[in-house]
Each structure stands twice: as C-alpha cells, then as structure tokens.
PDB file of C-alpha atoms in Angstrom:
ATOM      1  CA  LYS A   1       0.000   0.000   0.000  1.00 81.00           C
ATOM      2  CA  LYS A   2       0.959   3.640  -0.497  1.00 89.00           C
ATOM      3  CA  LEU A   3      -0.052   6.720   1.460  1.00 91.00           C
ATOM      4  CA  TYR A   4      -1.289   9.832  -0.350  1.00 89.00           C
ATOM      5  CA  HIS A   5      -2.657  13.244   0.557  1.00 88.00           C
ATOM      6  CA  TYR A   6      -5.266  15.051  -1.513  1.00 85.00           C
ATOM      7  CA  SER A   7      -5.485  18.830  -1.165  1.00 83.00           C
ATOM      8  CA  ILE A   8      -9.034  20.034  -1.774  1.00 86.00           C
ATOM      9  CA  ASN A   9      -7.935  23.660  -2.187  1.00 85.00           C
ATOM     10  CA  ALA A  10      -5.179  22.866  -4.694  1.00 86.00           C
ATOM     11  CA  GLY A  11      -6.981  19.913  -6.257  1.00 88.00           C
ATOM     12  CA  LYS A  12      -3.712  17.994  -6.131  1.00 88.00           C
ATOM     13  CA  LEU A  13      -2.808  14.449  -5.076  1.00 90.00           C
ATOM     14  CA  SER A  14       0.587  14.120  -3.369  1.00 89.00           C
ATOM     15  CA  SER A  15       2.516  11.078  -2.198  1.00 90.00           C
ATOM     16  CA  ILE A  16       3.443  10.885   1.495  1.00 91.00           C
ATOM     17  CA  SER A  17       5.001   7.410   1.579  1.00 91.00           C
ATOM     18  CA  GLU A  18       5.737   4.696  -0.951  1.00 88.00           C
ATOM     19  CA  THR A  19       4.900   2.039   1.653  1.00 87.00           C
ATOM     20  CA  LEU A  20       2.206   1.905   4.315  1.00 87.00           C
ATOM     21  CA  TYR A  21       2.157  -0.712   7.052  1.00 84.00           C
ATOM     22  CA  GLY A  22       0.353  -0.520  10.370  1.00 79.00           C
ATOM     23  CA  PRO A  23      -1.850   2.158  11.924  1.00 79.00           C
ATOM     24  CA  ILE A  24      -2.583   5.706  10.793  1.00 89.00           C
ATOM     25  CA  ARG A  25      -3.346   8.249  13.494  1.00 89.00           C
ATOM     26  CA  ILE A  26      -3.823  12.034  13.445  1.00 89.00           C
ATOM     27  CA  SER A  27      -2.671  13.874  16.559  1.00 84.00           C
ATOM     28  CA  SER A  28      -5.332  15.529  18.710  1.00 78.00           C
ATOM     29  CA  ASP A  29      -4.101  18.995  17.696  1.00 81.00           C
ATOM     30  CA  LYS A  30      -4.480  17.999  13.996  1.00 86.00           C
ATOM     31  CA  LYS A  31      -0.860  18.965  13.261  1.00 89.00           C
ATOM     32  CA  TYR A  32       0.697  15.541  12.721  1.00 91.00           C
ATOM     33  CA  LEU A  33      -0.169  12.251  11.064  1.00 92.00           C
ATOM     34  CA  TYR A  34       1.598   9.149  12.364  1.00 92.00           C
ATOM     35  CA  PHE A  35       1.924   6.080  10.156  1.00 92.00           C
ATOM     36  CA  GLY A  36       3.949   2.899   9.780  1.00 90.00           C
ATOM     37  CA  ARG A  37       6.214   2.027   6.878  1.00 89.00           C
ATOM     38  CA  LEU A  38       7.543  -1.334   5.716  1.00 84.00           C
ATOM     39  CA  LYS A  39      11.173  -2.135   6.314  1.00 75.00           C
ATOM     40  CA  PRO A  40      13.273  -2.789   3.148  1.00 61.00           C
ATOM     41  CA  LEU A  41      11.665  -5.761   1.421  1.00 51.00           C
ATOM     42  CA  PHE A  42      14.534  -7.326  -0.456  1.00 47.00           C
ATOM     43  CA  GLN A  43      18.166  -6.984  -1.386  1.00 47.00           C
ATOM     44  CA  LYS A  44      19.434  -7.836  -4.862  1.00 45.00           C
ATOM     45  CA  GLU A  45      23.099  -8.610  -5.470  1.00 47.00           C
ATOM     46  CA  GLU A  46      24.860  -6.195  -7.808  1.00 49.00           C
ATOM     47  CA  ALA A  47      26.749  -8.907  -9.731  1.00 48.00           C
ATOM     48  CA  THR A  48      26.801 -10.686 -13.059  1.00 51.00           C
ATOM     49  CA  SER A  49      25.256 -13.796 -11.527  1.00 51.00           C
ATOM     50  CA  PRO A  50      21.587 -14.335 -12.514  1.00 55.00           C
ATOM     51  CA  ALA A  51      20.847 -15.424  -8.931  1.00 57.00           C
ATOM     52  CA  GLU A  52      18.775 -13.086  -6.747  1.00 54.00           C
ATOM     53  CA  VAL A  53      19.234 -12.844  -2.972  1.00 57.00           C
ATOM     54  CA  TRP A  54      16.023 -12.120  -1.073  1.00 54.00           C
ATOM     55  CA  ASN A  55      15.690 -10.842   2.462  1.00 53.00           C
ATOM     56  CA  THR A  56      13.830 -13.430   4.577  1.00 50.00           C
ATOM     57  CA  ALA A  57      12.196 -10.541   6.441  1.00 49.00           C
ATOM     58  CA  ASP A  58      10.172  -9.797   3.304  1.00 49.00           C
ATOM     59  CA  LEU A  59       6.604  -9.836   4.626  1.00 44.00           C
ATOM     60  CA  HIS A  60       5.161 -10.590   1.201  1.00 46.00           C
ATOM     61  CA  ILE A  61       7.347 -13.585   0.392  1.00 46.00           C
ATOM     62  CA  PHE A  62       7.488 -14.952   3.926  1.00 43.00           C
ATOM     63  CA  PRO A  63       4.129 -14.061   5.523  1.00 43.00           C
ATOM     64  CA  GLU A  64       4.876 -16.277   8.525  1.00 38.00           C
ATOM     65  CA  ARG A  65       7.342 -13.594   9.604  1.00 38.00           C
ATOM     66  CA  LYS A  66       4.303 -11.616  10.750  1.00 39.00           C
ATOM     67  CA  GLN A  67       3.928 -13.808  13.827  1.00 37.00           C
ATOM     68  CA  LEU A  68       3.867 -12.072  17.203  1.00 37.00           C
ATOM     69  CA  GLY A  69       7.261 -11.479  18.743  1.00 42.00           C
ATOM     70  CA  ASP A  70       9.152 -11.304  15.456  1.00 50.00           C
ATOM     71  CA  PRO A  71      10.831  -7.857  15.289  1.00 51.00           C
ATOM     72  CA  SER A  72      10.697  -7.927  11.491  1.00 57.00           C
ATOM     73  CA  SER A  73       6.899  -7.635  11.680  1.00 61.00           C
ATOM     74  CA  TYR A  74       7.018  -4.266  13.463  1.00 73.00           C
ATOM     75  CA  PRO A  75       6.640  -1.199  11.237  1.00 80.00           C
ATOM     76  CA  ASP A  76       9.123   1.650  10.989  1.00 89.00           C
ATOM     77  CA  MET A  77       7.108   4.564  12.324  1.00 92.00           C
ATOM     78  CA  ALA A  78       7.145   8.006  10.704  1.00 93.00           C
ATOM     79  CA  VAL A  79       5.261  11.265  11.160  1.00 94.00           C
ATOM     80  CA  TRP A  80       3.976  13.673   8.505  1.00 94.00           C
ATOM     81  CA  GLU A  81       3.707  17.343   9.519  1.00 93.00           C
ATOM     82  CA  ILE A  82       0.449  18.368   7.884  1.00 90.00           C
ATOM     83  CA  ASN A  83       1.139  22.111   7.518  1.00 90.00           C
ATOM     84  CA  THR A  84       4.603  21.771   5.963  1.00 91.00           C
ATOM     85  CA  GLY A  85       4.326  18.362   4.274  1.00 91.00           C
ATOM     86  CA  LYS A  86       7.564  17.265   5.940  1.00 93.00           C
ATOM     87  CA  VAL A  87       7.985  13.551   6.720  1.00 94.00           C
ATOM     88  CA  VAL A  88      10.196  12.655   9.701  1.00 94.00           C
ATOM     89  CA  ALA A  89      11.395   9.116  10.399  1.00 93.00           C
ATOM     90  CA  ILE A  90      11.005   7.772  13.934  1.00 92.00           C
ATOM     91  CA  GLY A  91      12.101   4.178  13.286  1.00 89.00           C
ATOM     92  CA  ASP A  92      11.334   0.874  14.947  1.00 87.00           C
ATOM     93  CA  VAL A  93       9.474   1.366  18.234  1.00 87.00           C
ATOM     94  CA  GLY A  94       8.459  -2.244  18.846  1.00 80.00           C
ATOM     95  CA  PRO A  95       5.009  -3.841  19.074  1.00 77.00           C
ATOM     96  CA  SER A  96       3.238  -1.313  21.317  1.00 80.00           C
ATOM     97  CA  TYR A  97       3.146   2.479  21.492  1.00 87.00           C
ATOM     98  CA  LEU A  98       0.915   5.408  22.458  1.00 87.00           C
ATOM     99  CA  PHE A  99      -0.040   8.356  20.249  1.00 85.00           C
ATOM    100  CA  THR A 100       0.028  11.520  22.377  1.00 84.00           C
ATOM    101  CA  PRO A 101       0.097  15.289  21.693  1.00 80.00           C
ATOM    102  CA  ALA A 102       3.660  15.308  23.072  1.00 84.00           C
ATOM    103  CA  GLY A 103       4.803  12.642  20.620  1.00 88.00           C
ATOM    104  CA  LEU A 104       4.921   8.878  20.235  1.00 91.00           C
ATOM    105  CA  ILE A 105       5.508   7.052  23.537  1.00 92.00           C
ATOM    106  CA  PHE A 106       7.118   3.607  23.414  1.00 91.00           C
ATOM    107  CA  THR A 107       9.293   1.298  25.513  1.00 89.00           C
ATOM    108  CA  GLN A 108      12.420  -0.802  25.159  1.00 85.00           C
ATOM    109  CA  PHE A 109      13.761  -3.437  27.516  1.00 83.00           C
ATOM    110  CA  SER A 110      16.145  -1.874  30.017  1.00 82.00           C
ATOM    111  CA  GLU A 111      19.696  -3.093  30.537  1.00 78.00           C
ATOM    112  CA  ILE A 112      19.596  -2.157  34.212  1.00 70.00           C
ATOM    113  CA  GLY A 113      17.299  -3.148  37.061  1.00 59.00           C
ATOM    114  CA  ASP A 114      16.061  -6.522  38.309  1.00 58.00           C
ATOM    115  CA  GLN A 115      16.149  -8.738  35.212  1.00 53.00           C
ATOM    116  CA  SER A 116      14.673 -11.624  37.231  1.00 58.00           C
ATOM    117  CA  SER A 117      11.523  -9.619  37.993  1.00 55.00           C
ATOM    118  CA  MET A 118       8.176 -10.989  36.813  1.00 56.00           C
ATOM    119  CA  TYR A 119       7.892  -7.867  34.674  1.00 64.00           C
ATOM    120  CA  GLN A 120      11.221  -7.104  33.024  1.00 76.00           C
ATOM    121  CA  PRO A 121      12.153  -3.432  33.501  1.00 84.00           C
ATOM    122  CA  ARG A 122      11.620  -1.124  30.535  1.00 87.00           C
ATOM    123  CA  ASP A 123      12.979   2.251  29.515  1.00 90.00           C
ATOM    124  CA  PHE A 124      10.269   4.689  28.417  1.00 93.00           C
ATOM    125  CA  TYR A 125      10.851   7.053  25.484  1.00 94.00           C
ATOM    126  CA  VAL A 126       8.945   9.782  23.667  1.00 93.00           C
ATOM    127  CA  ALA A 127       9.701  10.579  20.009  1.00 93.00           C
ATOM    128  CA  ASP A 128       9.511  14.262  19.057  1.00 92.00           C
ATOM    129  CA  PRO A 129       7.150  14.653  16.036  1.00 91.00           C
ATOM    130  CA  VAL A 130       9.154  17.623  14.720  1.00 91.00           C
ATOM    131  CA  SER A 131      12.672  16.153  14.799  1.00 92.00           C
ATOM    132  CA  GLY A 132      12.022  12.438  15.279  1.00 92.00           C
ATOM    133  CA  GLU A 133      14.520  12.467  18.159  1.00 93.00           C
ATOM    134  CA  ARG A 134      13.937  10.019  21.014  1.00 92.00           C
ATOM    135  CA  HIS A 135      13.935  11.321  24.576  1.00 93.00           C
ATOM    136  CA  LEU A 136      14.359   8.934  27.513  1.00 93.00           C
ATOM    137  CA  TRP A 137      11.984  10.131  30.229  1.00 94.00           C
ATOM    138  CA  LEU A 138      11.693   7.097  32.549  1.00 92.00           C
ATOM    139  CA  ARG A 139      14.449   4.525  33.090  1.00 90.00           C
ATOM    140  CA  SER A 140      14.136   0.902  34.241  1.00 86.00           C
ATOM    141  CA  HIS A 141      10.458   0.925  35.201  1.00 84.00           C
ATOM    142  CA  SER A 142       8.521  -2.330  35.736  1.00 75.00           C
ATOM    143  CA  SER A 143       5.238  -1.349  34.151  1.00 73.00           C
ATOM    144  CA  SER A 144       3.541  -1.207  30.771  1.00 79.00           C
ATOM    145  CA  LEU A 145       2.040   1.406  28.482  1.00 85.00           C
ATOM    146  CA  ASP A 146      -1.522   0.584  29.512  1.00 82.00           C
ATOM    147  CA  ARG A 147      -0.671   1.741  33.049  1.00 86.00           C
ATOM    148  CA  LEU A 148       0.101   5.288  31.910  1.00 91.00           C
ATOM    149  CA  ALA A 149      -2.450   8.113  32.024  1.00 92.00           C
ATOM    150  CA  ILE A 150      -1.984  10.982  29.545  1.00 91.00           C
ATOM    151  CA  ASP A 151      -3.732  14.265  30.300  1.00 92.00           C
ATOM    152  CA  HIS A 152      -6.040  15.660  27.614  1.00 86.00           C
ATOM    153  CA  GLU A 153      -3.659  18.443  26.578  1.00 86.00           C
ATOM    154  CA  GLY A 154      -0.699  16.075  26.333  1.00 87.00           C
ATOM    155  CA  ARG A 155       1.541  17.923  28.791  1.00 91.00           C
ATOM    156  CA  TYR A 156       1.618  15.321  31.565  1.00 95.00           C
ATOM    157  CA  VAL A 157       1.823  11.543  31.753  1.00 94.00           C
ATOM    158  CA  ALA A 158       0.983   9.989  35.124  1.00 95.00           C
ATOM    159  CA  TYR A 159       2.449   6.689  36.295  1.00 94.00           C
ATOM    160  CA  GLU A 160       2.908   4.592  39.430  1.00 92.00           C
ATOM    161  CA  LYS A 161       6.247   3.668  40.968  1.00 87.00           C
ATOM    162  CA  GLU A 162       6.682   1.852  44.288  1.00 83.00           C
ATOM    163  CA  ASP A 163       3.126   2.651  45.444  1.00 84.00           C
ATOM    164  CA  GLU A 164       3.587   6.339  44.653  1.00 93.00           C
ATOM    165  CA  ILE A 165       2.049   8.349  41.796  1.00 95.00           C
ATOM    166  CA  PHE A 166       4.108  10.751  39.701  1.00 95.00           C
ATOM    167  CA  ALA A 167       3.357  13.013  36.737  1.00 96.00           C
ATOM    168  CA  TYR A 168       6.046  13.644  34.149  1.00 95.00           C
ATOM    169  CA  ASP A 169       5.975  17.141  32.635  1.00 95.00           C
ATOM    170  CA  PHE A 170       6.932  16.981  28.941  1.00 92.00           C
ATOM    171  CA  ILE A 171       7.514  20.755  28.826  1.00 90.00           C
ATOM    172  CA  GLY A 172       9.502  21.142  32.034  1.00 92.00           C
ATOM    173  CA  LYS A 173      11.045  17.658  31.615  1.00 92.00           C
ATOM    174  CA  GLU A 174      10.663  16.835  35.303  1.00 94.00           C
ATOM    175  CA  HIS A 175       8.950  14.205  37.432  1.00 95.00           C
ATOM    176  CA  LEU A 176       6.386  15.743  39.816  1.00 95.00           C
ATOM    177  CA  PRO A 177       5.269  13.756  42.892  1.00 95.00           C
ATOM    178  CA  ILE A 178       1.505  13.369  43.340  1.00 95.00           C
ATOM    179  CA  GLY A 179       1.433  11.119  46.421  1.00 93.00           C
ATOM    180  CA  SER A 180       0.308   7.661  47.487  1.00 93.00           C
ATOM    181  CA  GLY A 181      -2.622   5.912  45.848  1.00 91.00           C
ATOM    182  CA  SER A 182      -3.793   3.837  42.912  1.00 91.00           C
ATOM    183  CA  LEU A 183      -3.881   5.642  39.593  1.00 92.00           C
ATOM    184  CA  LEU A 184      -7.197   6.041  37.746  1.00 91.00           C
ATOM    185  CA  ASP A 185      -7.175   8.611  34.923  1.00 93.00           C
ATOM    186  CA  TRP A 186      -7.573  12.279  34.079  1.00 94.00           C
ATOM    187  CA  SER A 187     -11.122  13.559  34.494  1.00 92.00           C
ATOM    188  CA  GLU A 188     -12.948  14.545  31.330  1.00 89.00           C
ATOM    189  CA  LYS A 189     -15.045  16.953  33.413  1.00 89.00           C
ATOM    190  CA  ASN A 190     -12.347  19.160  34.957  1.00 92.00           C
ATOM    191  CA  GLY A 191      -9.076  17.777  33.573  1.00 93.00           C
ATOM    192  CA  LYS A 192      -7.736  16.748  36.986  1.00 95.00           C
ATOM    193  CA  LEU A 193      -5.867  13.546  37.792  1.00 95.00           C
ATOM    194  CA  GLN A 194      -7.941  11.042  39.766  1.00 94.00           C
ATOM    195  CA  PHE A 195      -6.719   8.222  41.993  1.00 93.00           C
ATOM    196  CA  PHE A 196      -7.902   5.847  44.724  1.00 91.00           C
ATOM    197  CA  LEU A 197      -6.723   6.344  48.315  1.00 89.00           C
ATOM    198  CA  ASP A 198      -8.143   5.209  51.660  1.00 84.00           C
ATOM    199  CA  GLY A 199     -11.409   3.944  50.197  1.00 83.00           C
ATOM    200  CA  GLY A 200     -12.181   7.123  48.277  1.00 89.00           C
ATOM    201  CA  VAL A 201     -11.414   8.963  45.063  1.00 91.00           C
ATOM    202  CA  TRP A 202      -9.059  11.917  45.112  1.00 93.00           C
ATOM    203  CA  GLU A 203      -8.192  14.382  42.384  1.00 93.00           C
ATOM    204  CA  THR A 204      -5.486  16.953  41.799  1.00 95.00           C
ATOM    205  CA  LEU A 205      -3.332  18.793  39.300  1.00 94.00           C
ATOM    206  CA  PRO A 206       0.487  18.640  39.388  1.00 93.00           C
ATOM    207  CA  GLY A 207       1.710  21.154  41.938  1.00 90.00           C
ATOM    208  CA  GLU A 208      -1.658  21.466  43.684  1.00 92.00           C
ATOM    209  CA  LYS A 209      -2.975  19.914  46.891  1.00 92.00           C
ATOM    210  CA  SER A 210      -5.077  16.777  46.414  1.00 92.00           C
ATOM    211  CA  LYS A 211      -8.773  16.876  47.303  1.00 91.00           C
ATOM    212  CA  LYS A 212     -11.027  13.961  48.226  1.00 89.00           C
ATOM    213  CA  VAL A 213     -14.226  13.838  46.194  1.00 86.00           C
ATOM    214  CA  ALA A 214     -17.361  11.723  46.448  1.00 63.00           C
ATOM    215  CA  PHE A 215     -18.254   9.179  43.782  1.00 58.00           C
ATOM    216  CA  THR A 216     -21.417  11.136  43.028  1.00 43.00           C
ATOM    217  CA  GLU A 217     -19.262  14.163  42.179  1.00 44.00           C
ATOM    218  CA  THR A 218     -17.040  12.201  39.801  1.00 45.00           C
ATOM    219  CA  LYS A 219     -19.314  10.345  37.448  1.00 47.00           C
ATOM    220  CA  ASP A 220     -16.572  10.214  34.827  1.00 50.00           C
ATOM    221  CA  VAL A 221     -14.178   8.114  36.937  1.00 51.00           C
ATOM    222  CA  VAL A 222     -12.485   5.586  34.656  1.00 50.00           C
ATOM    223  CA  LEU A 223     -11.241   2.363  36.249  1.00 47.00           C
ATOM    224  CA  ARG A 224      -7.920   1.179  34.877  1.00 50.00           C
ATOM    225  CA  PRO A 225      -7.631  -2.576  35.587  1.00 41.00           C
ATOM    226  CA  TYR A 226      -4.078  -3.857  35.535  1.00 37.00           C
ATOM    227  CA  ALA A 227      -3.546  -5.732  32.296  1.00 38.00           C
ATOM    228  CA  GLY A 228       0.065  -6.735  32.837  1.00 38.00           C
ATOM    229  CA  ASP A 229       2.814  -6.729  30.224  1.00 36.00           C
TER     230      ASP A 229
END
C-alpha cells in the first residue's frame, strides 16, 4: 500500500510514503499524522550472476514472519507534519506504542534493574514529532504502556512507581510527585488527575494539593484494571 494526501484547495494528489504498514493516526491537535512504513523488502546482489538474494524478512514472500514477537513484523514509524508536508522518520518502536500530543511514547527493555523480575524493567521514550529524536523520560520501570495516564492536553503523563504516583511534565522535563494511591485517569469533566486512596477517590493537578471527592461528584471516573505486560 501507499499513502497519499489530496489537497481540496489545490486539487492535487501528493505522495506521502511509498509504503504503508500498520496504523494511521492524526494527533489531537491535527498537526501531525503518524503512520507505519515497511522495512526494506529485499536486497538484490549487484553482480553478473543471474541469482537473486532475497531478504527473509520480506513480509510478502514470507508471511509467517508476521507472527507475534518477530521484530521484522514491526513497522518503521514516521510522522507527517500536515502544515509543511515534511515527513520525519522515527524508526522501529516495537510492538506497542501510544499516540500523544507530546509525541509517540514507546518502551524498550532496560539493561539495568532486576532482570529476574516478573515484569522485566523497561525504559520509556517519547519521540519528538518535529525532529524524530527520542527522549528517555523514565528509566528501568517495571510497568507497561496501559498503566500510563496521559492528560487531555498532552503535557503530563501519570504513572505509578513503588506505590507512589508521579506526573512527568513533557515541557519542564521533570517528574512531579503526586502522592500515594492507585492511579485512575484524568477527568474529562475538569481535567484533573484522579486516583484511589483510603477507600475514596481523590483528584489533583500537578503542583496542587489533592482533594477527596465523592463518587457522586465524579461520574466520569475511569477504572484502569491492571492488564500486565
């Protein structure tokens, strides 16, 4: 497959990518379009021999390579800046990732930490949609992407570590302590971070004092069951 863009105003069809593989997602601010691209499909020897050498990672020739856990089946991610038409390569981010206003969040297995843990530690990265650069924002953390909570504006990502809740500020590039509790999500009603503590639901914003609220006052509480890695 190929990925194209049609401009209604100009009445022109333009090519974005010669290959398309995986999801397509437009950022919430409508500035960026994320998409996956196929890795190089085959390599042909530049020689006089009539023999051709094919890459066994070719997903068309060897479809069984698509099986789960095979790195060759993961797409190379890229981002298209809608206003400028610029395409920036992000690269291989593995089998799971999150599309956020701050960029593409993904993990890689960490080389430090308790490797014998039930959940192998991961390093958490965010890829800048403008430059494609990868920024390490959380090192050797035994959790998964489905345990993160991204605020609606994309400035903060909340996570749990050793029974404490923190919020990472993508702008200030700092980890802000929230306190003890079990993470829920950001409220759609007032944009505050909600969490369980002492049999009740609390809510707060980074840098503010937490306030206990009744269930009847927070009808938009979203439970986040632990799904594991």
